[in-house]
Coordinates of C-alpha atoms (C1' of nucleotides) in Angstrom, one line a residue:
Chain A
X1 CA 94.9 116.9 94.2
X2 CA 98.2 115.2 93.2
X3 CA 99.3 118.6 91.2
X4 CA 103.4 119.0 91.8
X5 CA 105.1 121.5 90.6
X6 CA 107.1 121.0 87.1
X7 CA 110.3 119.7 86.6
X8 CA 112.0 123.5 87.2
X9 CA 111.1 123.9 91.2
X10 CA 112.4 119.7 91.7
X11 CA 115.3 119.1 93.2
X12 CA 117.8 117.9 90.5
X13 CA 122.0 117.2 89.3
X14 CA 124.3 118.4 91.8
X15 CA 121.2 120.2 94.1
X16 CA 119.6 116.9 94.9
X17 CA 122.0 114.1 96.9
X18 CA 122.5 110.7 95.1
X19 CA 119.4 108.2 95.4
X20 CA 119.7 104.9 97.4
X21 CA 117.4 102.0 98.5
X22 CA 117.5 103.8 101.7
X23 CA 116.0 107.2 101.0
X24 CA 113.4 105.2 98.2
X25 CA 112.2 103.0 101.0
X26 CA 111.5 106.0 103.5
X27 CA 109.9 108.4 100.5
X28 CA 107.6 105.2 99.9
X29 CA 106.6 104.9 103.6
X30 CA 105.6 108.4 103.7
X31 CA 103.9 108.7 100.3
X32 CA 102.0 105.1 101.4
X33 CA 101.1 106.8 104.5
X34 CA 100.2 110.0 102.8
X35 CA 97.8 108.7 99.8
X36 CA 97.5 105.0 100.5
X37 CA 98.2 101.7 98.6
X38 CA 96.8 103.4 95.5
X39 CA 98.9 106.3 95.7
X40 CA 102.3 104.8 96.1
X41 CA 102.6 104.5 92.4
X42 CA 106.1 104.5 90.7
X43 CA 105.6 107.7 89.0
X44 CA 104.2 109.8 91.8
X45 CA 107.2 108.5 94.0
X46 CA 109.6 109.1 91.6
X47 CA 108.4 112.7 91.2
X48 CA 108.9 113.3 94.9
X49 CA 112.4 112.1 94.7
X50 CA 112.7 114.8 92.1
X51 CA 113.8 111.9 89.2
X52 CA 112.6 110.2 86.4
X53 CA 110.2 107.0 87.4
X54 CA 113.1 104.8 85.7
X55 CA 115.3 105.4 87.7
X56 CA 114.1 103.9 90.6
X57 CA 115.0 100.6 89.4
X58 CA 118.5 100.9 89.9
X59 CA 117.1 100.2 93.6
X60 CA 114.9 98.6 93.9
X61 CA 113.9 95.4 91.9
X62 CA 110.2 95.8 91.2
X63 CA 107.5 97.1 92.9
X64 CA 107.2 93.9 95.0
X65 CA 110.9 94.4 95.9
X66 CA 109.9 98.3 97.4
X67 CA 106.9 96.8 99.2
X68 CA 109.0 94.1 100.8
X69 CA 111.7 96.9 102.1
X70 CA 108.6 98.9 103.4
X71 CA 107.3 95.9 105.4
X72 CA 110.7 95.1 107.0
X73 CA 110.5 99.3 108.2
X74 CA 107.2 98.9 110.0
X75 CA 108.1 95.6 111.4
X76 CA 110.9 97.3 113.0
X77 CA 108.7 100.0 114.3
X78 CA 107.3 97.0 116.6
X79 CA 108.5 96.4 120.0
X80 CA 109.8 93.2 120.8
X81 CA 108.5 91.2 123.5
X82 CA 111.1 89.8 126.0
X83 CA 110.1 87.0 128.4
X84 CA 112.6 88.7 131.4
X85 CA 109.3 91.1 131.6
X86 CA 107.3 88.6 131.8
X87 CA 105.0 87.0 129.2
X88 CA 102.3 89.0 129.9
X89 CA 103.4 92.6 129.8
X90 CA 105.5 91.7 127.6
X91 CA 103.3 90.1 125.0
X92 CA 100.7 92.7 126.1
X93 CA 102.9 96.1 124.9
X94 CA 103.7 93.8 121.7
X95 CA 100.3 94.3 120.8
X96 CA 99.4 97.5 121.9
X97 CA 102.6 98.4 119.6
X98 CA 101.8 96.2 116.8
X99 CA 98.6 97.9 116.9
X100 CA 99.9 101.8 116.7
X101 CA 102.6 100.3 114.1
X102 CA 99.8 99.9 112.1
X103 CA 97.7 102.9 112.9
X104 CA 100.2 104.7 111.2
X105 CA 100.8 102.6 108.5
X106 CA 97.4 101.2 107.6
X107 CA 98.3 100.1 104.2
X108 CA 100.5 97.4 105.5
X109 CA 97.8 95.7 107.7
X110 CA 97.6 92.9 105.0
X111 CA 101.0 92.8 104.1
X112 CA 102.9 91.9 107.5
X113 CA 102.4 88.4 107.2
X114 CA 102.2 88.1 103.4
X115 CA 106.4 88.2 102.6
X116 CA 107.5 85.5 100.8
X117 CA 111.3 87.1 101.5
X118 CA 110.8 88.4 104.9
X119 CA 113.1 90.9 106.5
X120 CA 115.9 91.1 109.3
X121 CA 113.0 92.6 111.4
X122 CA 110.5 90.7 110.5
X123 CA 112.2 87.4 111.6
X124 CA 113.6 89.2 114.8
X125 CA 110.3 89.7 115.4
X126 CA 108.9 86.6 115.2
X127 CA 112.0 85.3 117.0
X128 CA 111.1 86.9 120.0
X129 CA 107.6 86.5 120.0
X130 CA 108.6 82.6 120.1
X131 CA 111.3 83.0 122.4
X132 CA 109.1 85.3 125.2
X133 CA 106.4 82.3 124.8
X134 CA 108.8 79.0 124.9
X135 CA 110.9 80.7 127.6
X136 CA 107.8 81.4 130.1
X137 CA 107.0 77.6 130.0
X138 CA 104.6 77.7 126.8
X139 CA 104.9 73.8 125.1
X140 CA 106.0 74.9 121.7
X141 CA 102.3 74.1 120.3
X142 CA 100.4 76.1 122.9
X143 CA 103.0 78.7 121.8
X144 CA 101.8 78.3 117.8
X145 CA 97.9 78.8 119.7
X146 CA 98.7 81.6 121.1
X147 CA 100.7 83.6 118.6
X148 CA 98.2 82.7 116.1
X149 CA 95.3 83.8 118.2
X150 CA 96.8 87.3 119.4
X151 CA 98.3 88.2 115.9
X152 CA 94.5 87.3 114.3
X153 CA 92.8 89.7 117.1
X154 CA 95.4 92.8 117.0
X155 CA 95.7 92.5 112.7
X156 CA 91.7 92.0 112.6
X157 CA 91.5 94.8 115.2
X158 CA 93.3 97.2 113.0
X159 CA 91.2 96.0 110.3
X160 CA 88.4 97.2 111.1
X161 CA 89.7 100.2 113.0
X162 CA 90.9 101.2 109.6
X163 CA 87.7 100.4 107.7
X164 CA 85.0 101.7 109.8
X165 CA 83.7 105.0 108.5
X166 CA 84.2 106.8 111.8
X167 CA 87.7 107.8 113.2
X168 CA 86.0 109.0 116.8
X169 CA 83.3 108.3 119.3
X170 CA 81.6 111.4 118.6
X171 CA 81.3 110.4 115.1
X172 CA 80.3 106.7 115.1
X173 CA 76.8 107.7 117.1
X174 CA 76.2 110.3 113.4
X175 CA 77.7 107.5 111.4
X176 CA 75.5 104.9 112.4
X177 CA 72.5 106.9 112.2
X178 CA 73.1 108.0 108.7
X179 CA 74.5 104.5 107.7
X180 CA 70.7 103.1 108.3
X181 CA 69.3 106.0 106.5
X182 CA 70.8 105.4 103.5
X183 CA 70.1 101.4 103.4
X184 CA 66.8 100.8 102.0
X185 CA 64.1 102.3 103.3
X186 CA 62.0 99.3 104.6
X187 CA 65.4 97.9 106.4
X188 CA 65.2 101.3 109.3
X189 CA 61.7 99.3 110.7
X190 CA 62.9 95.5 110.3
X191 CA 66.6 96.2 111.9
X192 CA 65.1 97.2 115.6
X193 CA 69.1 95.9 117.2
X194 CA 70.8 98.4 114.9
X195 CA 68.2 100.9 116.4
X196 CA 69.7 100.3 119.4
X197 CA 73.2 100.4 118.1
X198 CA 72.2 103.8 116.8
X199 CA 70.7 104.9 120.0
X200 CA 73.6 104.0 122.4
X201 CA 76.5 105.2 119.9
X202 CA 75.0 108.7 119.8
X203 CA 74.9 109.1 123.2
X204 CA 78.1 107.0 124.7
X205 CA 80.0 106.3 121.3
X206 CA 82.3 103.8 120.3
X207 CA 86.1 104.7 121.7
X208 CA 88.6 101.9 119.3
X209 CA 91.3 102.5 122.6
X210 CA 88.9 101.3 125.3
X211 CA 87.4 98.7 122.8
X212 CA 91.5 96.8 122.2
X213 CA 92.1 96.9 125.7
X214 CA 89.0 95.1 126.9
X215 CA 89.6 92.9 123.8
X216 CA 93.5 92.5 124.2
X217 CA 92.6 91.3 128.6
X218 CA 90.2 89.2 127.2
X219 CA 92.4 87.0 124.9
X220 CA 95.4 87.4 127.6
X221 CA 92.6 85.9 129.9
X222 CA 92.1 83.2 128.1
X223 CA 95.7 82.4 127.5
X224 CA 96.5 82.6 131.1
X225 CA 94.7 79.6 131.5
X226 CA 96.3 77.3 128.6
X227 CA 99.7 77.8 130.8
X228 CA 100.0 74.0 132.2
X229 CA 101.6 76.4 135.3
X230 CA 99.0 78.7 136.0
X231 CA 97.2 77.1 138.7
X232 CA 100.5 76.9 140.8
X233 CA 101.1 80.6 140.4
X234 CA 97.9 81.7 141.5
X235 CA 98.1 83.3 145.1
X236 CA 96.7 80.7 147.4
X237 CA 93.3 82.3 148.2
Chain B
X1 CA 97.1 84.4 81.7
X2 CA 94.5 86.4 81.3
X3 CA 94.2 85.6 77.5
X4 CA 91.0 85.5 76.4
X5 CA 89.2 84.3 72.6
X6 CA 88.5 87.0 70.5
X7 CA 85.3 89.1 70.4
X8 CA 84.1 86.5 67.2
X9 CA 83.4 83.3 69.7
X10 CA 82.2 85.3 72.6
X11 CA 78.0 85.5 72.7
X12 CA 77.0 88.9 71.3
X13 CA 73.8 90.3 69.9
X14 CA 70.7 88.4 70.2
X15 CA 72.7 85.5 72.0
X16 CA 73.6 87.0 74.4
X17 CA 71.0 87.6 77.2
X18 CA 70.2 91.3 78.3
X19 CA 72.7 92.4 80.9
X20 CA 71.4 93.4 83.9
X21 CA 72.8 94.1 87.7
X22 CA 72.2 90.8 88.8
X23 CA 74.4 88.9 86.3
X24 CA 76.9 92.0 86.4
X25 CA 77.6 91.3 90.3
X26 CA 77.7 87.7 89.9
X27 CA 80.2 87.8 86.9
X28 CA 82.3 90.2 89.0
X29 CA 82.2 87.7 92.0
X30 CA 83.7 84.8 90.2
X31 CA 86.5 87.3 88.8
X32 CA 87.2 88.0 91.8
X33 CA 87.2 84.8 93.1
X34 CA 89.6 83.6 90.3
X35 CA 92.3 86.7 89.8
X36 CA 91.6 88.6 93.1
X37 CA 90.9 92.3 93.3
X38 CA 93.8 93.0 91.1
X39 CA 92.4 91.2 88.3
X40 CA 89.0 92.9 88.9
X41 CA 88.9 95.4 85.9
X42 CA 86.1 97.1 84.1
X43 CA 87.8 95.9 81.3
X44 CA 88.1 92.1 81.7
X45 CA 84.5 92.3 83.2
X46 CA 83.1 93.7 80.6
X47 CA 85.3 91.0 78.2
X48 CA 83.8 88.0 80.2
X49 CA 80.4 89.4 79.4
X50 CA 80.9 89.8 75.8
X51 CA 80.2 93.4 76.2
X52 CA 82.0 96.9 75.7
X53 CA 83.4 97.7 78.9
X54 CA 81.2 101.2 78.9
X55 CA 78.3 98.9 78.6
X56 CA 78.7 98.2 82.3
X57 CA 78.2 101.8 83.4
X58 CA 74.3 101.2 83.0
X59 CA 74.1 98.8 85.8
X60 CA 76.5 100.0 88.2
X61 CA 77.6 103.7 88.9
X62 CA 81.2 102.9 89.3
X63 CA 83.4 100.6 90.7
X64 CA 83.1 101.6 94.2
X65 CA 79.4 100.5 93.6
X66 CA 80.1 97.4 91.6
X67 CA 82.6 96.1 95.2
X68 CA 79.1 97.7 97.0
X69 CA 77.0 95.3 95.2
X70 CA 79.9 92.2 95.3
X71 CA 79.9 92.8 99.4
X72 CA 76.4 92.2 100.2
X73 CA 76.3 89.0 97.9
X74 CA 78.9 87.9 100.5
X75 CA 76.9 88.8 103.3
X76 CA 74.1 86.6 102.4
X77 CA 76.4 83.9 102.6
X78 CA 77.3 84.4 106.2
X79 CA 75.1 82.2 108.9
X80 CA 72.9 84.1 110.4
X81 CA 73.1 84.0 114.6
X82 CA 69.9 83.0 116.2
X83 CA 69.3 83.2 120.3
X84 CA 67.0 80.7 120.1
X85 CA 70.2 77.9 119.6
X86 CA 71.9 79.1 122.0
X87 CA 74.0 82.5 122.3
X88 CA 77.7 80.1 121.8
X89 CA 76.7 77.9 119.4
X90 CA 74.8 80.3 117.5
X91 CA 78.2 82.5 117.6
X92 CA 80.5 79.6 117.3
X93 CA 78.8 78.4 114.1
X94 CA 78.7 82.2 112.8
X95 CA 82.3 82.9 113.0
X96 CA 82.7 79.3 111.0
X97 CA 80.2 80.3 108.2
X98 CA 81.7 84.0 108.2
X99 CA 85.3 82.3 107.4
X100 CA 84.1 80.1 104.8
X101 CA 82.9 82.4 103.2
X102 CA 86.0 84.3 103.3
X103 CA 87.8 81.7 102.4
X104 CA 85.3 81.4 99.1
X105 CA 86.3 85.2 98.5
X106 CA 89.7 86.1 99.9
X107 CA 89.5 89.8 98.1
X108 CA 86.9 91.0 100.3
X109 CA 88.1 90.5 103.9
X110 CA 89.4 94.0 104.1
X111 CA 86.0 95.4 102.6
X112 CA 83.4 93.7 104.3
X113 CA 82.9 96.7 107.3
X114 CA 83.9 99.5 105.2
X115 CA 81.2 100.0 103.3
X116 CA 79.5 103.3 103.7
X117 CA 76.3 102.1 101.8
X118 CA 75.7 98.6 103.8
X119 CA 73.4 96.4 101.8
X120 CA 70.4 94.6 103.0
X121 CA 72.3 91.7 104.0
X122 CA 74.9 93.0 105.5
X123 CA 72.4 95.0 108.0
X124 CA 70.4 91.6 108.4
X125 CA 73.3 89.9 110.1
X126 CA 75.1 92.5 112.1
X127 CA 71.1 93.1 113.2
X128 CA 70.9 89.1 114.1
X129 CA 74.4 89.3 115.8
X130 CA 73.0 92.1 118.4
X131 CA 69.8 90.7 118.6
X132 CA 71.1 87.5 119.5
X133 CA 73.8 88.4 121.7
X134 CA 71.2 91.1 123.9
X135 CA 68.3 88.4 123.4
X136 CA 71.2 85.9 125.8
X137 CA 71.7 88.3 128.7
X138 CA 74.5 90.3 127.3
X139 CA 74.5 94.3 128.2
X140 CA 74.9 96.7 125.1
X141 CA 78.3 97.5 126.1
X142 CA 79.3 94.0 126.9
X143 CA 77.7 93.1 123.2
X144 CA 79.9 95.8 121.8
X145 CA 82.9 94.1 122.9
X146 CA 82.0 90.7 122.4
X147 CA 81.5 91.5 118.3
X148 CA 84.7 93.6 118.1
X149 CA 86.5 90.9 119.7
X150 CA 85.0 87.7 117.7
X151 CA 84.8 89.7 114.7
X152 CA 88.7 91.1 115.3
X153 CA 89.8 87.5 115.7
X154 CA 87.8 86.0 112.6
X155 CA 88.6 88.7 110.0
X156 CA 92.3 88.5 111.6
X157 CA 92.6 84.9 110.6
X158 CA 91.2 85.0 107.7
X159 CA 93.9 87.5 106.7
X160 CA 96.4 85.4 107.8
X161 CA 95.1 82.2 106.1
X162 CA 94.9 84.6 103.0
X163 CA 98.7 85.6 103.2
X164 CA 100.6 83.0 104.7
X165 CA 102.5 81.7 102.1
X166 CA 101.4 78.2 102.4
X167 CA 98.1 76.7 101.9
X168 CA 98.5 72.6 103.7
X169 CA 100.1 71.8 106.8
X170 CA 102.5 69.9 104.7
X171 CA 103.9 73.1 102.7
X172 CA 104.1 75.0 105.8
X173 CA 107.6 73.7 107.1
X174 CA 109.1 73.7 103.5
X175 CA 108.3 77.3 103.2
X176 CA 109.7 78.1 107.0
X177 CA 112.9 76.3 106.1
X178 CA 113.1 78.1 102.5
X179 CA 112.0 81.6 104.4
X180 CA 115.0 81.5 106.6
X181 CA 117.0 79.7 104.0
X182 CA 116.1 83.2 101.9
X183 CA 116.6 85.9 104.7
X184 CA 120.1 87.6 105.3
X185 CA 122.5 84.5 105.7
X186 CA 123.3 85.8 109.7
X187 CA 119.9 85.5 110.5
X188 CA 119.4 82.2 110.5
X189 CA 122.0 81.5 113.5
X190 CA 121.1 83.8 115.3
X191 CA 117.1 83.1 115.7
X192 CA 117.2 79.7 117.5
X193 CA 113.8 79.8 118.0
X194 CA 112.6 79.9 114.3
X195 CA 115.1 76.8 114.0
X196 CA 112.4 75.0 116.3
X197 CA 109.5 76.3 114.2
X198 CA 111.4 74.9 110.5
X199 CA 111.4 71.7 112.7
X200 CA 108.3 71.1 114.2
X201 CA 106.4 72.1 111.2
X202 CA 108.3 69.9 109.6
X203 CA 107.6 67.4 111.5
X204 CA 104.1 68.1 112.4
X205 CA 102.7 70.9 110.1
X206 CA 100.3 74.0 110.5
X207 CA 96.8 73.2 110.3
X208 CA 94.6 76.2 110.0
X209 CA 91.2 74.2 110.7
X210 CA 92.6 73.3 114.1
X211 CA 94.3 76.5 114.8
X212 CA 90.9 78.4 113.9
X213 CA 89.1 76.1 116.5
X214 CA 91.8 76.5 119.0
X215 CA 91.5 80.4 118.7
X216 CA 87.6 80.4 118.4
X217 CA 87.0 77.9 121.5
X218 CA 89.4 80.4 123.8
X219 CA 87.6 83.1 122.6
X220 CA 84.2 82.0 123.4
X221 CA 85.4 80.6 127.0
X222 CA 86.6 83.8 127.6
X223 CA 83.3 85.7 126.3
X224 CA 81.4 83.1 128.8
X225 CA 82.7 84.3 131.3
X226 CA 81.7 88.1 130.3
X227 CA 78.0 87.4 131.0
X228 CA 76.7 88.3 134.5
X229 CA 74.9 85.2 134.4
X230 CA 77.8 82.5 134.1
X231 CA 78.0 81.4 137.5
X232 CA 74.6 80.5 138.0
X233 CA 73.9 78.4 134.6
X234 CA 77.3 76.2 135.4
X235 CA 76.0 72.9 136.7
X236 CA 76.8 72.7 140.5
X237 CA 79.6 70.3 141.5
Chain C
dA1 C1' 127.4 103.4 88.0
dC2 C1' 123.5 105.8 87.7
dC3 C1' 119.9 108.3 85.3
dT4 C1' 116.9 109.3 81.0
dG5 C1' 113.3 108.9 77.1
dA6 C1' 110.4 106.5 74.4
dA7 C1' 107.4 102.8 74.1
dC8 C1' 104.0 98.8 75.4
dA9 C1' 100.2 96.9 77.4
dC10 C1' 97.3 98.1 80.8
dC11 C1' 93.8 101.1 84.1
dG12 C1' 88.7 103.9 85.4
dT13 C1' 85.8 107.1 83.6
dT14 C1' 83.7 111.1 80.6
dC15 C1' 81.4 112.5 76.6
dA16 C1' 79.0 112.2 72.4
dA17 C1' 77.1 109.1 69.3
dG18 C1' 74.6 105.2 67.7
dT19 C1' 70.3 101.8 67.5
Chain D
dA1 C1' 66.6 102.1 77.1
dC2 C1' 70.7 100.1 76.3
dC3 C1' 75.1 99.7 74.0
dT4 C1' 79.3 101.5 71.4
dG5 C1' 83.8 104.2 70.1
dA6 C1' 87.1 107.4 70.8
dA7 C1' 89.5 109.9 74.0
dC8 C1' 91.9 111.4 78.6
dA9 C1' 94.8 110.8 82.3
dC10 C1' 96.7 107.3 84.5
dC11 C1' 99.4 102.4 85.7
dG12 C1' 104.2 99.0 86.0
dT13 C1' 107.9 97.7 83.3
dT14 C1' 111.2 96.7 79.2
dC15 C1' 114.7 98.2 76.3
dA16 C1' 118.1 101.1 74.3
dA17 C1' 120.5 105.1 75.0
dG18 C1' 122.9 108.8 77.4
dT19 C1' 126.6 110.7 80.8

DNA sequence: ACCTGAACACCGTTCAAGT
DNA sequence: ACCTGAACACCGTTCAAGT
C-alpha cells in the first residue's frame, strides 16, 4: 500500500537538493492530500523527501509546528473578499473558494480555525473578511454575526461533503439504499421517511454543487436583511 | 497525564463484573470525553477496564466498530423533531439538543454522518427530521436543502466552538490580542481591522450562546420563507 | 549547519494459547 | 465463552554522534 522503494532508488547527497521548511511544508500538503491525517506521519514524509525522519527537525519544530505551516498554505489558497466588489459577490466567491480550498484539502477542515499561532494568510484572511463587512456598512457586531454564521455553514458544508459515503449523485441513491439494508433489519419497516429518502436519491440524486449554492443564497438572504441599509437600496417597486 | 495505578488496585477476577458491549461503549465514551480521540486507545481502554487490551476484541470487531457503537450512543442523545410542535420549534430545539450534545462529546462532530453502518438511533432521528419537515408542508427537495443547510450550520459551529482557542467571552479578547501579539511582527500594522476585533472583544467578548442563536434564528427566518405556504399563515396586517 | 542512528514509550491488530 | 501473552509493524520525539 505504502511500499516505497529502498534507500538505493531515493534520491540522496549531492543528487537530492538541500531540504527547507519550504519544500517540507509542500511534501506534507501533498502526502496529507494523498493519504489523509493518518498518513502524514513523520516517517512516511521523511521517506518521500528521500531522508532520514530526523532530519526533519532541523525545520520544522514539531509536528504541530508542520501542521501550522500547512494551514497558513491552504488559507492562502482562499480568495480574499474585497468590499470594492461589493459585499455580496464578494463574500459569496469567498465561500465558494473556501469551500474548494477545502475540497482539496479535506484534512484541514478542522484545523482552519484551530491555530493557536496563526499565519500571515490566515490573519490576511480574516482581515479582509472584516474589512469587506465593516466597509459595506456592517456595525462591527452584525459583522461578528455574519462571519460567524457563513464560516459555520461553508466549514459544516465541507464537513459533511467530506464524510458522506457518496462522492456523486449517482451514487448517494445506491448508498442510501444499501445504508438501510445494512441497519437492523426491523429499522427498513419503522423508517418509512428514509424510504423516501431512498426512493428520490435513486432516481434524482443528491448533487453537493447545487446543494451549497441553494444553501450559500439562503444564508446571504438572510444577511441581506440584518443590513440597517437594505431597505433603502431596494429598487422602489 | 495519563498515569494510571498499577494492575494490583485495579478490579480484576471475580471483582470485576463480566465485560460486555454495553459497558465497553460506555467506558470508551467518557475516554473520549476526557482525552479526546487521540487519547482513545485500545490500550488505555482496556487499562480503565482492568482488562488485557485483547480482551476487548470480544465485544467489538475493531476500532472502526467501537467509534460505530460510541456514535449511536450520541445519537440517542439528540432531541428528536416532532411536526406535531411545530416544524420551527421542533427544528429550532433540535439543532440546540444536537449542539449540546456536541458540546458533551467534541471528538465526534466530524464522525457523526460518516458512518457507513448507521445505528438505530442515528436512523430514528434523521427519519424524524424528514418526517417532520414533509409532515409541515415542505417538498422532498425543499427538505433536502433545509437539513443540509441547518445541519451545515450546526456541525459548523460546533467545530468552531471546538477549535477556537478560547472557551468564555472573557478569554476571547486576551487570546485576539496575544494571536496578533504572536503573528509576524508586520502583521499587526498592517490589519487595522483585527485591531478593532482585539478591542471590542476586549471590551465586550465573544459569546458563543448568543452567536449560536443569532446564526440559528437567521437560519430558520430564512427557511420560513422556503415553504410555499409562508404567505398565507403570516397574520394579515 | 545539516543530517544520521539508536533508543524510548507509544499505537492497532493477529495468532496461538490458556481457563 | 471469554480472557491472556507474545509478537509484528507502526507512531512522535529525545539524545548523542557524525560530517
Amino acid at each position: 500500500m505504502t511500499a516505497q522503494p529502498p534507500a538505493a532508488s531515493r534520491p540522496r547527497g549531492r543528487e537530492r537538493a538541500r531540504l527547507n521548511r519550504e519544500t517540507v511544508l509542500a511534501e506534507a500538503l501533498a502526502l496529507a492530500d494523498a493519504d489523509g491525517l493518518d498518513g502524514l506521519g513523520m516517517r512516511p514524509l521523511s521517506q518521500r523527501l528521500g531522508v532520514v525522519p530526523m532530519a526533519l527537525y532541523k525545520h520544522v519544530a514539531n509536528k504541530e509546528d508542520l501542521l501550522d505551516g500547512m494551514i497558513d498554505l491552504v488559507w492562502a489558497e482562499v480568495e480574499m473578499p474585497d468590499a470594492e466588489r461589493g459585499w455580496r459577490t464578494s463574500m459569496g466567491d469567498r465561500s465558494r473558494s473556501l469551500r474548494q480550498a477545502l475540497k482539496r484539502h479535506p484534512w484541514a477542515i478542522g484545523l482552519m480555525e484551530a491555530r493557536l499561532r496563526p499565519g500571515f494568510a490566515n490573519l490576511a484572511q480574516h482581515n479582509a473578511m472584516m474589512g469587506c463587512l465593516r466597509g459595506s456598512g456592517f456595525s462591527f457586531r452584525t459583522t461578528v454575526h455574519v462571519t460567524s454564521t457563513l464560516d459555520a455553514f461553508v466549514y459544516g458544508f465541507a464537513l459533511q461533503e467530506r464524510s458522506l459515503p457518496f462522492d456523486t449523485a449517482e451514487q448517494s441513491g445506491d448508498v442510501a439504499e444499501q445504508k438501510l439494508q445494512d441497519a437492523p433489519p426491523e429499522a427498513a419497516a419503522a423508517f418509512p421517511h428514509l424510504l423516501e429518502v431512498v426512493r428520490e436519491l435513486g432516481a434524482a440524486g443528491y448533487d453537493y454543487d447545487t446543494e451549497f449554492e441553494t444553501g450559500l443564497a439562503l444564508v446571504l438572504d438572510a444577511v441581506e436583511r440584518l443590513r440597517p441599509e437594505w431597505r433603502a437600496e431596494l429598487p422602489s417597486p
